[in-house]
Amino acid sequence: MNAQLEDLKGTLRSDFYWGYATAAAQIEGGWNADGKGESIWDHFAHTPGKVKDGSTPDDAVLSYYKYKEDVALLKSYGVTAYRFSLSWSRIIPLGGAADPVNEAGIAYYSSLVDELLANGITPFVTLFHWDTPQALEERYGGLLNQEAYTPDFVRYARVCFERLGDRVKHWITYNEPGVYTLAGYAAGVHAPARSSFRDRNAEGDSSTEPFTVGHTELVSHGYVAKMYREEFKPSQKGMIGITLHGNFSEPWDVEDPLDVAAAQRALEFEIGWFADPVHKTGDYPASMRAQLGDRLPRFTPEESALVKGSSDFYGMNSYTTFYVKHKTTPPDINDHKGNIEQCETNKQGVPRGPVSDTYWLRTCPEGFRKLLNWIWTRYGVPIYITENGTTAKGETEPSKEVLNDTFRVEFFEGYVGSVAKAVKEDGVDIRSYFAWTFTDNWEWQAGYSDRFGVTFIDFESKEKTRYPKRSATVLKEMFQKLISEK
Ligand code: GBH
């Protein structure tokens, strides 16, 4: 542990939660086991040409079968909490409000929760980490159809609260609604693979659909939060919220007011899109309305009231920082970023940080600290960091060198150091830190090539053998130091 962190000893609250975050589609495998229905990601991966390495999540990390071993490993890593997501189509194979519940699916999650609790690990459960039931996509167009979709999502949530809520006290409705809609409906590179680009996708409209789907996510989240608070919270005494993604944006030229404004606009388009309606105004940022006009849906008064204040905490996923330059040309019809240019260096030529094994991700701990401050200043609700982590170059085999993952260790020292400094020196209220991620996994359209785990997975082996990397030990030591004693 480095000296800087040594000075921050005992900075974090004694009830601070730390651990790892995962997502069902990326780790479970058993894609059609015991009655599970198909998700849009199963469908996507089984369509040739969609996933970079041609792989599928059919087996992934086999955590559906190895959860006891995994909980034991988590325990050895010293975590106090574990964030995972439920596969909707494992619980309700066809997804809809009138469709049957798959008892085997419930039993799996129930056992996982019990196993975690028996080992002193607090479960944080995400209802939706992008894997919409394929049947709903086919039945009515999934999240494009707010009216048909919302009661289905609400009923799915109800089943989860009824069956797991006696033991699960931390609920997250959506993981990164903005990424679901931008990658799935604007870029068209994620399921359900829609966009305006006909070389890539047969259907879709990148200029409207992302905003329609984003609206569905916000409103259906609002209905679920209201239901939880009214019908379950009084007896179950848990909390509910939504997790938003967001990079930090730094002006390319800090002296140029246009770049300063562009960086602020970038933050509003990426983060304020969802965070303003939920945590601030009950409406979209003015900068978005100005650029998008009627392509951005309008909240009815009822929806606005429902969404505003609908999250008990700020769920924060963040990985990196970009330099942002203003543009001098009018916004493209398919622009979703606020008519800005993202740059790898600033005006002085300073790069945004060391290069990982993932094209968009660079290590930028200072930007992370600034983003924590931006969120705290703008929204003022306790922050639960629900994802943060990195890949590292050259992780192809479980050799001694690869398992000694210095690049990832330095990433975590920087970012966790920023968390502690934001708490101690800036007064930001931070309640959790979940590293992304527990084991290498199926990284969506990047397949098995991008390894974010603190545990190396031998994907060639039938057993998907687990090999701890050094970062797992270092994180354990860091949090032992940083979290104050009760
Ligand atoms: C998180 O998203 C996810 O929650 C998690 O499941 C994932 O494994 C993890 O990050 C690591 O990637 O080419 O247009 O799709 C982080 C946000 C969303 C940032 C996808 C990069 C790729 C741009 N990421 N995005 S695009």
Short mmCIF file of N, CA, C and O in Angstrom, two decimals, residues 125-174:
data_model
loop_
_atom_site.label_atom_id
_atom_site.label_comp_id
_atom_site.label_asym_id
_atom_site.label_seq_id
_atom_site.Cartn_x
_atom_site.Cartn_y
_atom_site.Cartn_z
N VAL A 125 -28.60 -5.61 -5.24
CA VAL A 125 -29.20 -6.31 -6.37
C VAL A 125 -29.71 -5.33 -7.43
O VAL A 125 -30.51 -4.44 -7.13
N THR A 126 -29.25 -5.53 -8.66
CA THR A 126 -29.71 -4.76 -9.81
C THR A 126 -30.78 -5.56 -10.55
O THR A 126 -30.56 -6.73 -10.88
N LEU A 127 -31.92 -4.92 -10.83
CA LEU A 127 -33.00 -5.63 -11.53
C LEU A 127 -32.72 -5.75 -13.03
O LEU A 127 -33.09 -6.74 -13.66
N PHE A 128 -32.11 -4.73 -13.58
CA PHE A 128 -31.98 -4.66 -15.04
C PHE A 128 -30.57 -4.22 -15.41
O PHE A 128 -30.21 -3.05 -15.26
N HIS A 129 -29.77 -5.17 -15.86
CA HIS A 129 -28.45 -4.83 -16.39
C HIS A 129 -28.45 -5.24 -17.87
O HIS A 129 -27.71 -6.13 -18.29
N TRP A 130 -29.37 -4.63 -18.61
CA TRP A 130 -29.41 -4.64 -20.08
C TRP A 130 -30.03 -5.86 -20.75
O TRP A 130 -30.24 -5.86 -21.95
N ASP A 131 -30.36 -6.93 -19.98
CA ASP A 131 -30.77 -8.19 -20.63
C ASP A 131 -32.30 -8.36 -20.67
O ASP A 131 -32.85 -9.27 -20.07
N THR A 132 -32.95 -7.47 -21.41
CA THR A 132 -34.40 -7.53 -21.61
C THR A 132 -34.82 -8.90 -22.15
O THR A 132 -34.13 -9.45 -23.02
N PRO A 133 -35.94 -9.45 -21.66
CA PRO A 133 -36.42 -10.70 -22.26
C PRO A 133 -36.68 -10.53 -23.76
O PRO A 133 -37.36 -9.58 -24.18
N GLN A 134 -36.15 -11.44 -24.56
CA GLN A 134 -36.31 -11.36 -26.02
C GLN A 134 -37.80 -11.39 -26.40
O GLN A 134 -38.21 -10.75 -27.37
N ALA A 135 -38.60 -12.12 -25.63
CA ALA A 135 -40.03 -12.23 -25.96
C ALA A 135 -40.70 -10.86 -25.96
O ALA A 135 -41.60 -10.60 -26.76
N LEU A 136 -40.27 -9.95 -25.06
CA LEU A 136 -40.88 -8.62 -25.00
C LEU A 136 -40.43 -7.75 -26.17
O LEU A 136 -41.17 -6.90 -26.66
N GLU A 137 -39.22 -7.99 -26.59
CA GLU A 137 -38.71 -7.30 -27.77
C GLU A 137 -39.57 -7.67 -28.98
O GLU A 137 -39.97 -6.82 -29.77
N GLU A 138 -39.86 -8.95 -29.08
CA GLU A 138 -40.64 -9.43 -30.23
C GLU A 138 -42.12 -9.08 -30.09
O GLU A 138 -42.80 -8.78 -31.07
N ARG A 139 -42.62 -9.09 -28.86
CA ARG A 139 -44.06 -8.86 -28.64
C ARG A 139 -44.46 -7.42 -28.97
O ARG A 139 -45.45 -7.17 -29.61
N TYR A 140 -43.66 -6.45 -28.49
CA TYR A 140 -44.09 -5.05 -28.70
C TYR A 140 -42.94 -4.06 -28.85
O TYR A 140 -43.13 -2.86 -28.72
N GLY A 141 -41.73 -4.57 -29.13
CA GLY A 141 -40.62 -3.63 -29.33
C GLY A 141 -39.93 -3.20 -28.05
O GLY A 141 -39.25 -2.17 -28.02
N GLY A 142 -40.08 -3.99 -26.97
CA GLY A 142 -39.32 -3.73 -25.74
C GLY A 142 -39.51 -2.32 -25.22
O GLY A 142 -40.64 -1.82 -25.13
N LEU A 143 -38.42 -1.67 -24.88
CA LEU A 143 -38.50 -0.36 -24.20
C LEU A 143 -38.93 0.79 -25.13
O LEU A 143 -39.18 1.89 -24.65
N LEU A 144 -39.02 0.53 -26.41
CA LEU A 144 -39.57 1.57 -27.30
C LEU A 144 -41.05 1.81 -27.03
O LEU A 144 -41.58 2.85 -27.36
N ASN A 145 -41.67 0.82 -26.44
CA ASN A 145 -43.11 0.88 -26.18
C ASN A 145 -43.37 1.07 -24.68
O ASN A 145 -43.61 0.11 -23.94
N GLN A 146 -43.30 2.32 -24.25
CA GLN A 146 -43.40 2.64 -22.82
C GLN A 146 -44.68 2.09 -22.20
O GLN A 146 -44.68 1.57 -21.08
N GLU A 147 -45.78 2.22 -22.92
CA GLU A 147 -47.08 1.84 -22.37
C GLU A 147 -47.19 0.34 -22.12
O GLU A 147 -47.68 -0.10 -21.08
N ALA A 148 -46.71 -0.45 -23.07
CA ALA A 148 -46.78 -1.91 -22.93
C ALA A 148 -45.71 -2.41 -21.95
O ALA A 148 -45.94 -3.33 -21.17
N TYR A 149 -44.55 -1.78 -22.00
CA TYR A 149 -43.40 -2.27 -21.25
C TYR A 149 -43.52 -2.02 -19.74
O TYR A 149 -43.17 -2.87 -18.92
N THR A 150 -43.99 -0.83 -19.37
CA THR A 150 -43.92 -0.42 -17.96
C THR A 150 -44.61 -1.41 -17.01
O THR A 150 -44.00 -1.82 -16.01
N PRO A 151 -45.84 -1.85 -17.29
CA PRO A 151 -46.45 -2.82 -16.36
C PRO A 151 -45.69 -4.14 -16.28
O PRO A 151 -45.68 -4.79 -15.22
N ASP A 152 -45.02 -4.52 -17.36
CA ASP A 152 -44.23 -5.75 -17.32
C ASP A 152 -43.02 -5.60 -16.41
O ASP A 152 -42.69 -6.49 -15.61
N PHE A 153 -42.35 -4.45 -16.49
CA PHE A 153 -41.19 -4.22 -15.64
C PHE A 153 -41.62 -4.10 -14.16
O PHE A 153 -40.97 -4.63 -13.26
N VAL A 154 -42.75 -3.45 -13.95
CA VAL A 154 -43.24 -3.27 -12.57
C VAL A 154 -43.58 -4.64 -11.96
O VAL A 154 -43.24 -4.92 -10.81
N ARG A 155 -44.22 -5.48 -12.74
CA ARG A 155 -44.58 -6.80 -12.19
C ARG A 155 -43.32 -7.66 -11.92
O ARG A 155 -43.24 -8.35 -10.90
N TYR A 156 -42.34 -7.58 -12.82
CA TYR A 156 -41.07 -8.29 -12.59
C TYR A 156 -40.44 -7.82 -11.27
O TYR A 156 -40.02 -8.62 -10.43
N ALA A 157 -40.41 -6.50 -11.08
CA ALA A 157 -39.85 -5.95 -9.84
C ALA A 157 -40.63 -6.45 -8.63
O ALA A 157 -40.05 -6.80 -7.59
N ARG A 158 -41.94 -6.48 -8.77
CA ARG A 158 -42.78 -6.94 -7.66
C ARG A 158 -42.42 -8.37 -7.25
O ARG A 158 -42.28 -8.68 -6.05
N VAL A 159 -42.26 -9.23 -8.23
CA VAL A 159 -41.88 -10.62 -7.95
C VAL A 159 -40.55 -10.65 -7.18
O VAL A 159 -40.40 -11.38 -6.18
N CYS A 160 -39.61 -9.83 -7.61
CA CYS A 160 -38.29 -9.81 -6.94
C CYS A 160 -38.40 -9.32 -5.50
O CYS A 160 -37.80 -9.89 -4.59
N PHE A 161 -39.17 -8.25 -5.28
CA PHE A 161 -39.33 -7.74 -3.92
C PHE A 161 -40.04 -8.77 -3.03
O PHE A 161 -39.67 -8.98 -1.88
N GLU A 162 -41.07 -9.39 -3.61
CA GLU A 162 -41.83 -10.38 -2.83
C GLU A 162 -40.98 -11.59 -2.43
O GLU A 162 -41.09 -12.10 -1.32
N ARG A 163 -40.14 -12.03 -3.35
CA ARG A 163 -39.43 -13.28 -3.13
C ARG A 163 -38.05 -13.11 -2.51
O ARG A 163 -37.52 -14.04 -1.91
N LEU A 164 -37.44 -11.94 -2.69
CA LEU A 164 -36.08 -11.74 -2.17
C LEU A 164 -35.97 -10.59 -1.17
O LEU A 164 -34.96 -10.44 -0.48
N GLY A 165 -36.99 -9.76 -1.12
CA GLY A 165 -36.92 -8.52 -0.35
C GLY A 165 -36.86 -8.71 1.16
O GLY A 165 -36.53 -7.77 1.89
N ASP A 166 -37.20 -9.90 1.64
CA ASP A 166 -37.02 -10.15 3.07
C ASP A 166 -35.54 -10.16 3.44
O ASP A 166 -35.18 -9.85 4.57
N ARG A 167 -34.67 -10.43 2.46
CA ARG A 167 -33.23 -10.52 2.72
C ARG A 167 -32.40 -9.47 1.98
O ARG A 167 -31.30 -9.12 2.41
N VAL A 168 -32.91 -8.99 0.84
CA VAL A 168 -32.18 -7.97 0.07
C VAL A 168 -32.66 -6.58 0.48
O VAL A 168 -33.86 -6.30 0.40
N LYS A 169 -31.74 -5.73 0.92
CA LYS A 169 -32.11 -4.39 1.41
C LYS A 169 -31.56 -3.27 0.54
O LYS A 169 -31.72 -2.09 0.87
N HIS A 170 -30.86 -3.60 -0.52
CA HIS A 170 -30.30 -2.59 -1.42
C HIS A 170 -30.67 -2.95 -2.85
O HIS A 170 -30.15 -3.95 -3.39
N TRP A 171 -31.57 -2.16 -3.43
CA TRP A 171 -32.08 -2.43 -4.78
C TRP A 171 -31.66 -1.33 -5.74
O TRP A 171 -31.74 -0.14 -5.41
N ILE A 172 -31.29 -1.75 -6.93
CA ILE A 172 -31.01 -0.82 -8.03
C ILE A 172 -31.92 -1.24 -9.18
O ILE A 172 -31.94 -2.42 -9.55
N THR A 173 -32.71 -0.30 -9.70
CA THR A 173 -33.62 -0.65 -10.80
C THR A 173 -32.83 -0.88 -12.09
O THR A 173 -32.74 -2.00 -12.58
N TYR A 174 -32.26 0.19 -12.62
CA TYR A 174 -31.52 0.11 -13.89
C TYR A 174 -30.04 0.33 -13.68
O TYR A 174 -29.64 1.23 -12.93
#
